[in-house]
Coordinates of C-alpha atoms in Angstrom, one line a residue:
M1 CA 5.8 -1.0 -5.0
I2 CA 3.1 -3.7 -5.3
G3 CA -0.1 -3.5 -3.3
G4 CA -1.1 -6.3 -1.1
S5 CA 0.1 -8.5 1.8
W6 CA 3.6 -9.8 2.0
V7 CA 2.0 -13.2 2.7
Y8 CA 0.1 -13.7 -0.5
G9 CA 0.8 -10.7 -2.6
S10 CA -2.9 -9.7 -2.6
F11 CA -5.4 -8.1 -0.4
S12 CA -7.0 -11.5 0.5
T13 CA -5.3 -11.3 4.0
W14 CA -7.7 -8.5 4.8
V15 CA -10.8 -8.6 2.6
G16 CA -12.9 -11.0 0.4
D17 CA -13.9 -13.7 3.0
R18 CA -17.4 -13.3 4.3
D19 CA -16.1 -12.8 7.9
K20 CA -13.5 -10.3 6.9
N21 CA -16.0 -8.3 4.9
R22 CA -18.4 -8.4 7.9
G23 CA -15.6 -7.0 10.1
W24 CA -15.1 -4.2 7.6
D25 CA -18.9 -3.4 7.7
M26 CA -18.8 -3.2 11.5
L27 CA -15.7 -0.9 11.4
T28 CA -17.4 1.3 8.8
D29 CA -20.4 1.7 11.1
A30 CA -18.2 2.6 14.0
K31 CA -16.2 5.1 11.9
Q32 CA -19.5 6.7 10.7
A33 CA -20.6 7.0 14.3
F34 CA -17.3 8.6 15.2
D35 CA -17.5 11.1 12.3
Q36 CA -21.1 12.1 13.2
T37 CA -20.3 12.5 16.9
V38 CA -17.2 14.6 16.3
T39 CA -19.0 16.7 13.6
H40 CA -21.9 17.5 16.0
G41 CA -19.5 18.8 18.6
S42 CA -20.8 16.6 21.4
L43 CA -17.3 15.7 22.7
D44 CA -14.7 17.9 24.3
A45 CA -11.1 17.8 23.1
E46 CA -10.0 15.2 25.6
Q47 CA -12.8 12.9 24.7
I48 CA -12.0 13.3 21.0
V49 CA -8.4 12.3 21.6
A50 CA -9.5 9.2 23.6
A51 CA -12.0 8.2 20.8
E52 CA -9.3 8.8 18.1
L53 CA -7.0 6.4 20.0
Q54 CA -9.7 3.8 20.3
L55 CA -10.6 4.2 16.6
S56 CA -7.0 3.6 15.7
I57 CA -7.0 0.4 17.7
C58 CA -10.1 -0.8 15.8
E59 CA -8.5 0.1 12.5
G60 CA -5.5 -2.2 12.9
S61 CA -5.1 -4.5 10.0
D62 CA -4.3 -7.5 12.2
W63 CA -7.9 -7.9 13.2
F64 CA -8.8 -8.9 9.6
W65 CA -5.9 -11.3 9.3
W66 CA -7.6 -13.6 11.9
F67 CA -11.1 -13.6 10.4
G68 CA -11.6 -16.5 8.0
D69 CA -12.2 -20.2 7.9
Y70 CA -8.5 -21.0 7.4
N71 CA -7.4 -19.9 10.9
P72 CA -7.9 -22.1 14.0
A73 CA -11.2 -21.7 15.8
D74 CA -9.6 -20.8 19.2
S75 CA -7.5 -18.1 17.7
V76 CA -10.3 -16.6 15.6
S77 CA -12.6 -16.7 18.7
D78 CA -10.1 -14.7 20.8
F79 CA -9.4 -12.1 18.2
E80 CA -13.0 -11.8 17.0
A81 CA -14.2 -11.2 20.6
L82 CA -11.5 -8.6 21.2
F83 CA -12.4 -6.8 18.0
R84 CA -16.0 -6.6 19.0
L85 CA -15.0 -5.4 22.5
H86 CA -12.8 -2.6 21.0
L87 CA -15.6 -1.5 18.7
A88 CA -18.0 -1.4 21.7
N89 CA -15.5 0.6 23.7
L90 CA -15.3 3.1 20.9
Y91 CA -19.1 3.5 20.9
G92 CA -18.9 4.0 24.7
L93 CA -16.3 6.8 24.3
L94 CA -18.6 8.4 21.8
N95 CA -21.6 8.2 24.2
V96 CA -23.4 6.2 21.5
E97 CA -25.3 3.0 22.1
P98 CA -23.4 0.2 20.5
P99 CA -25.2 -1.8 17.8
E100 CA -26.8 -5.0 19.1
Y101 CA -24.8 -7.1 16.6
L102 CA -21.6 -6.4 18.6
G103 CA -23.0 -8.9 21.2
H104 CA -22.9 -11.7 18.7
T105 CA -20.0 -13.8 17.3
F106 CA -19.6 -13.3 13.5
A107 CA -16.4 -15.3 12.8
R108 CA -15.5 -18.8 13.9
G109 CA -12.6 -20.3 12.0
S110 CA -12.0 -23.9 11.2
G111 CA -8.4 -24.1 10.1
N112 CA -5.7 -26.5 11.2
P113 CA -4.4 -25.6 14.7
S114 CA -1.0 -27.2 13.9
M115 CA -0.4 -24.1 11.7
G116 CA -1.1 -21.9 14.7
G117 CA -3.1 -19.5 12.6
T118 CA 0.0 -17.8 11.3
M119 CA -0.1 -18.7 7.6
R120 CA -1.7 -20.9 5.1
Q121 CA 0.6 -23.3 3.3
G122 CA 1.9 -22.1 0.0
Q123 CA 0.4 -23.5 -3.2
S124 CA 2.1 -24.2 -6.5
L125 CA 1.3 -21.8 -9.4
D126 CA 1.4 -24.6 -11.9

């Protein structure tokens, strides 16, 4: 088995671009807040289950697919805003104030809309 995306055969689908890396930083902050809150015992069992579900939504790899300049701005804008909303929802479930940066756009996109944001064109290995 080879590690990486079926699209490019590497991890570039999810990491390496400035916006993708920023998304990972934001997710890391949220995961640390989750771990600290659960460790301190400030949530009951039902609240933990709800927070775990929300965390799993935030951890979906598709969010990172959309971040990057090669995707159309409209698509990036929609997915980026949803990602930030899901992170903010997680903080809410943890009863932790969300970071101020979640109120600001961090990815914009500038790719060709005719591709629909689904894939970059293949390139010759020559």
